[in-house]
Coordinates of C-alpha atoms in Angstrom, one line a residue:
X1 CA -7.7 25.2 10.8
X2 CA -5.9 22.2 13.0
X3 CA -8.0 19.5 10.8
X4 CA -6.4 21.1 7.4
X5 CA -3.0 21.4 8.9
X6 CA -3.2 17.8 9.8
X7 CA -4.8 17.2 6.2
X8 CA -2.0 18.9 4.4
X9 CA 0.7 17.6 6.3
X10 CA -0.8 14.0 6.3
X11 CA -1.9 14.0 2.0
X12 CA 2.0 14.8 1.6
X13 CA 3.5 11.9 3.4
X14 CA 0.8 9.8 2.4
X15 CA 2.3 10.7 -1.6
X16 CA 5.9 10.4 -0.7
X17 CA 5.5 7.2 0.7
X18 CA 3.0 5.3 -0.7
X19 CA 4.7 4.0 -3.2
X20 CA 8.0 3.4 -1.1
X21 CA 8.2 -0.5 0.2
X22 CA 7.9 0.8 3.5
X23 CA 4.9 1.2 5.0
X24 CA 2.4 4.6 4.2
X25 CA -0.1 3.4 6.7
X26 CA 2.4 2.9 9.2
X27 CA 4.4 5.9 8.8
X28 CA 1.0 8.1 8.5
X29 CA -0.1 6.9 11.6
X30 CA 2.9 7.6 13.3
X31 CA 2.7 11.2 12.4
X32 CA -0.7 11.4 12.4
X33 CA -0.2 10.3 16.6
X34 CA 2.7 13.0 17.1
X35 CA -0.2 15.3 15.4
X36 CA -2.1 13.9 18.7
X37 CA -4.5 12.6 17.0
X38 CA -5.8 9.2 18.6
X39 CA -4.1 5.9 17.6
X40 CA -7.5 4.0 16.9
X41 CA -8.9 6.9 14.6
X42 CA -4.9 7.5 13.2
X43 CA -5.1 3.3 11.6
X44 CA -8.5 4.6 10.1
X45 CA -7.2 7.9 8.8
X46 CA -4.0 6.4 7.7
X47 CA -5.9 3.7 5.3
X48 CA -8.9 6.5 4.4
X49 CA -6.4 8.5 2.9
X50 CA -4.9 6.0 0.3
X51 CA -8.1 7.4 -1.8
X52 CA -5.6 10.2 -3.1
X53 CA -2.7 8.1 -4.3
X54 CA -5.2 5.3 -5.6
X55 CA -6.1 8.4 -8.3
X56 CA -2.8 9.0 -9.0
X57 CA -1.9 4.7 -9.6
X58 CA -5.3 5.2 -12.3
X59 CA -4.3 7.9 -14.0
X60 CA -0.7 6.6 -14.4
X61 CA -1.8 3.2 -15.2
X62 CA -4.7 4.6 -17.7
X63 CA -3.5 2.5 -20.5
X64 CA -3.1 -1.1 -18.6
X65 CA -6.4 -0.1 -17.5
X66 CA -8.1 0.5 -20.3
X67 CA -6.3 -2.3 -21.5
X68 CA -8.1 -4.2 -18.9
X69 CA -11.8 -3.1 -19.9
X70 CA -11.8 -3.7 -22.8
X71 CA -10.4 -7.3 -22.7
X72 CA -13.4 -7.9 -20.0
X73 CA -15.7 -8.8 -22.7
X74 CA -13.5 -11.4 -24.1
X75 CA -12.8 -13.2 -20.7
X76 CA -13.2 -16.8 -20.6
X77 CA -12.7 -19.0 -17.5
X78 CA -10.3 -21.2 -20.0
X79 CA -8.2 -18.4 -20.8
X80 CA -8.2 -16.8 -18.1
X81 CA -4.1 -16.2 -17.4
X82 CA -3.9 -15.7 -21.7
X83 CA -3.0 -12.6 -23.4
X84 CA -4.6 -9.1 -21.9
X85 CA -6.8 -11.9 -20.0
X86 CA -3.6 -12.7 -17.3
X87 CA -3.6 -9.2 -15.9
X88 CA -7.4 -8.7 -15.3
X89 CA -7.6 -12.7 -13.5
X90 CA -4.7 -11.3 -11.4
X91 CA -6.3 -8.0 -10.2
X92 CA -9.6 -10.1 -9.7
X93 CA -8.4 -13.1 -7.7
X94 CA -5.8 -11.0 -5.7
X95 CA -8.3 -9.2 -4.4
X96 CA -10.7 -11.5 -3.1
X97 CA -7.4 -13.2 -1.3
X98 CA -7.3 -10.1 -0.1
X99 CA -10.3 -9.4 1.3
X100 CA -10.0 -12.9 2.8
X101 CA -7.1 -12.2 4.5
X102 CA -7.5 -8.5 5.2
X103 CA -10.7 -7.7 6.9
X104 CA -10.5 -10.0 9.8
X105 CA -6.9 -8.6 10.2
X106 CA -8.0 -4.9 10.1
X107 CA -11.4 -5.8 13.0
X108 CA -8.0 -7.0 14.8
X109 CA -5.9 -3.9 14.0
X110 CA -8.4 -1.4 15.0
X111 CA -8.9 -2.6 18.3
X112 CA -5.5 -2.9 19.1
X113 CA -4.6 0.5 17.8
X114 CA -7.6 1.4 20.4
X115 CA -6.1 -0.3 23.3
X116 CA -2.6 0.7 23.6
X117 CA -0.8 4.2 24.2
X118 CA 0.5 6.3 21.6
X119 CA 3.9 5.5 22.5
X120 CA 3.7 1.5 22.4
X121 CA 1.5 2.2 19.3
X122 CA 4.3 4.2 17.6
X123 CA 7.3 1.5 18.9
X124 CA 4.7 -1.3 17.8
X125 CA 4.6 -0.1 14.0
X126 CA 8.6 0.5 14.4
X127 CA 8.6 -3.6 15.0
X128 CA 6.6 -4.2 11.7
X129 CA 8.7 -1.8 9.7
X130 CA 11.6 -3.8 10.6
X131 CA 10.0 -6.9 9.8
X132 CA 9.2 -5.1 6.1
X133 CA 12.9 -4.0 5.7
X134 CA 13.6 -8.0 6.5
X135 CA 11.7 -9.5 3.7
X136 CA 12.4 -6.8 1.2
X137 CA 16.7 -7.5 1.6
X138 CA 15.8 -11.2 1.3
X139 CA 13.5 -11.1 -1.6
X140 CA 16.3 -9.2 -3.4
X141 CA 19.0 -11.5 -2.7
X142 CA 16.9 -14.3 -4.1
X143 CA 15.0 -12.6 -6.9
X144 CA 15.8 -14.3 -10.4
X145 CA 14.0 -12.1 -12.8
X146 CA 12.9 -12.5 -16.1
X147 CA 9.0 -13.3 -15.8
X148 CA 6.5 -10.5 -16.9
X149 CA 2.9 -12.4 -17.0
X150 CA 1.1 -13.2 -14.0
X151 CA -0.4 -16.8 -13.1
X152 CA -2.8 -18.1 -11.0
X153 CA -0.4 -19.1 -7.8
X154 CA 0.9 -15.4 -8.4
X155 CA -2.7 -14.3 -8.2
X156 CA -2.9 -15.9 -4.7
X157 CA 0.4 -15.5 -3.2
X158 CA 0.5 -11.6 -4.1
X159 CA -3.5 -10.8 -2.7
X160 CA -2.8 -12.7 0.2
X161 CA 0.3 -11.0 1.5
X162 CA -1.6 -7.7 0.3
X163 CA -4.4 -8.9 3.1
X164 CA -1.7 -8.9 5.8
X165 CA -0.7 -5.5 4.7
X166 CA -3.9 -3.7 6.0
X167 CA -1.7 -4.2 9.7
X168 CA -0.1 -0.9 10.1
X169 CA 4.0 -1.1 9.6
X170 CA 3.2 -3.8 6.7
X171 CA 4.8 -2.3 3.6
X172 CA 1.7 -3.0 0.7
X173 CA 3.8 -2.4 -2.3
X174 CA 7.0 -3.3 -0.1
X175 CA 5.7 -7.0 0.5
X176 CA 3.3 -7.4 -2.6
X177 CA 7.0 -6.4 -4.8
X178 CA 9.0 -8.2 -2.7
X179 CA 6.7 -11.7 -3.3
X180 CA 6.6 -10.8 -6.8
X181 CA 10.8 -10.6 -6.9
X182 CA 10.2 -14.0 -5.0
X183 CA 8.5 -15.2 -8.2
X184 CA 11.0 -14.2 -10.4
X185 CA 9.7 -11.0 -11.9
X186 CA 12.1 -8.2 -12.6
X187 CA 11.7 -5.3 -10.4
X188 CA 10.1 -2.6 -12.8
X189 CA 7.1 -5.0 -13.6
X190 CA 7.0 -6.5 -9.8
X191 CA 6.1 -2.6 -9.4
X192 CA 3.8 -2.3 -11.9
X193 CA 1.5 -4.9 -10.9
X194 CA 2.0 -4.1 -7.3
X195 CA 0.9 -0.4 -8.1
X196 CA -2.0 -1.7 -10.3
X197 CA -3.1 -4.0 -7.4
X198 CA -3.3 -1.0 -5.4
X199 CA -5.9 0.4 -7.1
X200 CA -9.0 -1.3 -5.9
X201 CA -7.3 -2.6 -2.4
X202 CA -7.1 1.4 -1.7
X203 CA -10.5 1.4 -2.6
X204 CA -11.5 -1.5 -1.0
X205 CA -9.6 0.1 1.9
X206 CA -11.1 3.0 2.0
X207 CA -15.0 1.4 2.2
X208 CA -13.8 -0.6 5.0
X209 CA -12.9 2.5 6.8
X210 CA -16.0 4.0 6.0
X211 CA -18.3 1.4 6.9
X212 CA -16.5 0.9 10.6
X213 CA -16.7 4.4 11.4
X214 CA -20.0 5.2 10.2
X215 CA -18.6 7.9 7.7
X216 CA -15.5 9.8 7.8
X217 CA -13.0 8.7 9.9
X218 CA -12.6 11.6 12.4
X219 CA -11.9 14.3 9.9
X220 CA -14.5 16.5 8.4
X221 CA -15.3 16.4 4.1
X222 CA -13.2 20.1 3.4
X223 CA -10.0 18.4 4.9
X224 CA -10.4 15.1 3.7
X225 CA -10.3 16.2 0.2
X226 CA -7.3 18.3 0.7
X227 CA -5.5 15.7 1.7
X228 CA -6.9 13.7 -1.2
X229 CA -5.6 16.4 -3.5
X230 CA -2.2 16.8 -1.9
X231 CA -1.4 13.4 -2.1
X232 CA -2.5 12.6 -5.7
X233 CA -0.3 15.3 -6.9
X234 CA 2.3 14.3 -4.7
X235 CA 1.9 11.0 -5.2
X236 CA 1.9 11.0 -9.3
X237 CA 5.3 12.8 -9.0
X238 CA 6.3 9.9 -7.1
X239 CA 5.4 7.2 -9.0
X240 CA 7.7 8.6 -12.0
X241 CA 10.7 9.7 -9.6
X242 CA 10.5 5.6 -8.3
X243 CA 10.0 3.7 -11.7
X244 CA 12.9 5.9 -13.3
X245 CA 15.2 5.0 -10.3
X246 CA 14.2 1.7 -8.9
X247 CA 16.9 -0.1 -8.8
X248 CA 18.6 2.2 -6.6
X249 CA 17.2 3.4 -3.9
X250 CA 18.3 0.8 -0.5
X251 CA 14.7 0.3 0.0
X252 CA 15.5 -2.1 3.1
X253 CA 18.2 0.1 5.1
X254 CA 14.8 2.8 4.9
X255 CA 13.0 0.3 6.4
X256 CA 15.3 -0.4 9.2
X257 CA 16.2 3.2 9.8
X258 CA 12.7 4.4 10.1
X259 CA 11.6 1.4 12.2
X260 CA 14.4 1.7 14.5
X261 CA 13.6 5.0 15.1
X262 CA 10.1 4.1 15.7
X263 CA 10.6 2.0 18.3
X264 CA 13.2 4.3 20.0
X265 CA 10.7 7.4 19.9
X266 CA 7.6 5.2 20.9
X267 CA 9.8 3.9 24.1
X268 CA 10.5 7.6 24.9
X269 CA 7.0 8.7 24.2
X270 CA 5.5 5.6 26.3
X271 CA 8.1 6.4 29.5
X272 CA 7.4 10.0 29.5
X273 CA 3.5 9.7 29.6

């Protein structure tokens, strides 16, 4: 009953903040270690359960993707970044940066994760969080706007930053937006191909996870897909809540706030054990 506590608990924060530029792997950990669950097996749940909202991102997105397959057939290397071509060469050479970038990063995070306390794991994550909130207030007080078709230099800015992501505390769609504002893209489309991107990095994600622990990560199959099913539900709820209110919500004072208090709570956690 403790594993589906932890599942129900863990599929609803992993929908809420998924799609928030701060950072659902980060946060998720953090709970998931106050649920005393260990830090090293927390980073591999944390990524593990991204399966959920990736099904919520490819039902949402269901017409760019089809849009996608069926310009496949079509591609030419020549035209690659033309028409329907542009958003399928993104997706593609994004994530192979990222898998560049992101799987000697997550041998790195995982053992790290394994070596320190849950208290200097939690205050470490509150660090990265912090550094999230940073570049997500300068990329808005430098964003342009008006672009809306990705290019080859976008391609490999935005899957590389995705790579440093898989680090727990790294905000995915908070840094892969916040390099698309960068480039001049106007905030509803920087999230749309940030959410799109997600897609097969979750995926990708997820794999990685399996492969390193041998199968599921520390959780058995009944509560791994509740926690799939509570946070695709969630999750698709949240994706329409943030695209109708984006330009709202101070996504950088969150960032701050919840880092801060990451760092405070991991101090107290770390002096008390």
């Amino acid at each position: 009953m403790r594993e589906y506590l932890v599942a129900v608990i863990a599929g609803i924060v992993q929908g809420i903040v998924e799609w928030l530029p701060v950072s659902s792997q980060g946060n998720l950990s953090i709970v998931l270690t106050m649920l005393q669950v260990d830090p090293e097996v927390a980073v591999q749940l944390a990524l593990f359960f991204q399966v959920g909202t990736t099904l919520s991102a490819t039902v949402y997105y269901r017409d760019d993707l089809r849009t996608i397959l069926q310009s496949l057939p079509n591609w030419r290397p020549g035209s690659a970044y033309d028409g329907d071509n542009a958003i399928t060469s993104y997706i593609v050479v994004a994530c192979v940066m990222t898998g560049l970038i992101g799987i000697p990063l997550y041998v790195f995070a995982v053992d790290l994760a394994g070596q320190l306390s849950g208290g200097l794991f939690v205050a470490a994550i509150g660090v990265l969080l912090i550094l999230t909130g940073w570049i997500q207030l300068t990329s808005k007080s430098v964003s342009m706007g008006g672009r809306d078709k990705p290019t080859l230099w976008d391609s490999i800015i935005v899957g590389s930053v995705q790579g440093v992501a898989i680090l727990p505390g790294i905000s995915r769609s908070g840094i892969t937006t916040s390099a698309l504002l960068f480039r001049s893209y106007e905030p509803p489309t920087a999230f749309r191909l940030s959410f799109l991107l997600s897609i097969p990095a979750s995926l990708g994600a997820a794999a990685l996870t399996m492969a390193g622990a041998g199968g599921l990560p520390g959780i058995g199959l009944g509560p791994a897909l509740t926690a799939f099913v509570m946070s695709g539900l969630v999750g698709y709820l949240m994706i329409d809540t943030l695209m109708r209110v984006v330009d709202r919500i101070p996504f950088a004072a969150v960032c701050f706030g919840l880092g801060g208090l990451a760092i405070v709570g991991g101090g107290v956690v770390s002096l008390i054990a």
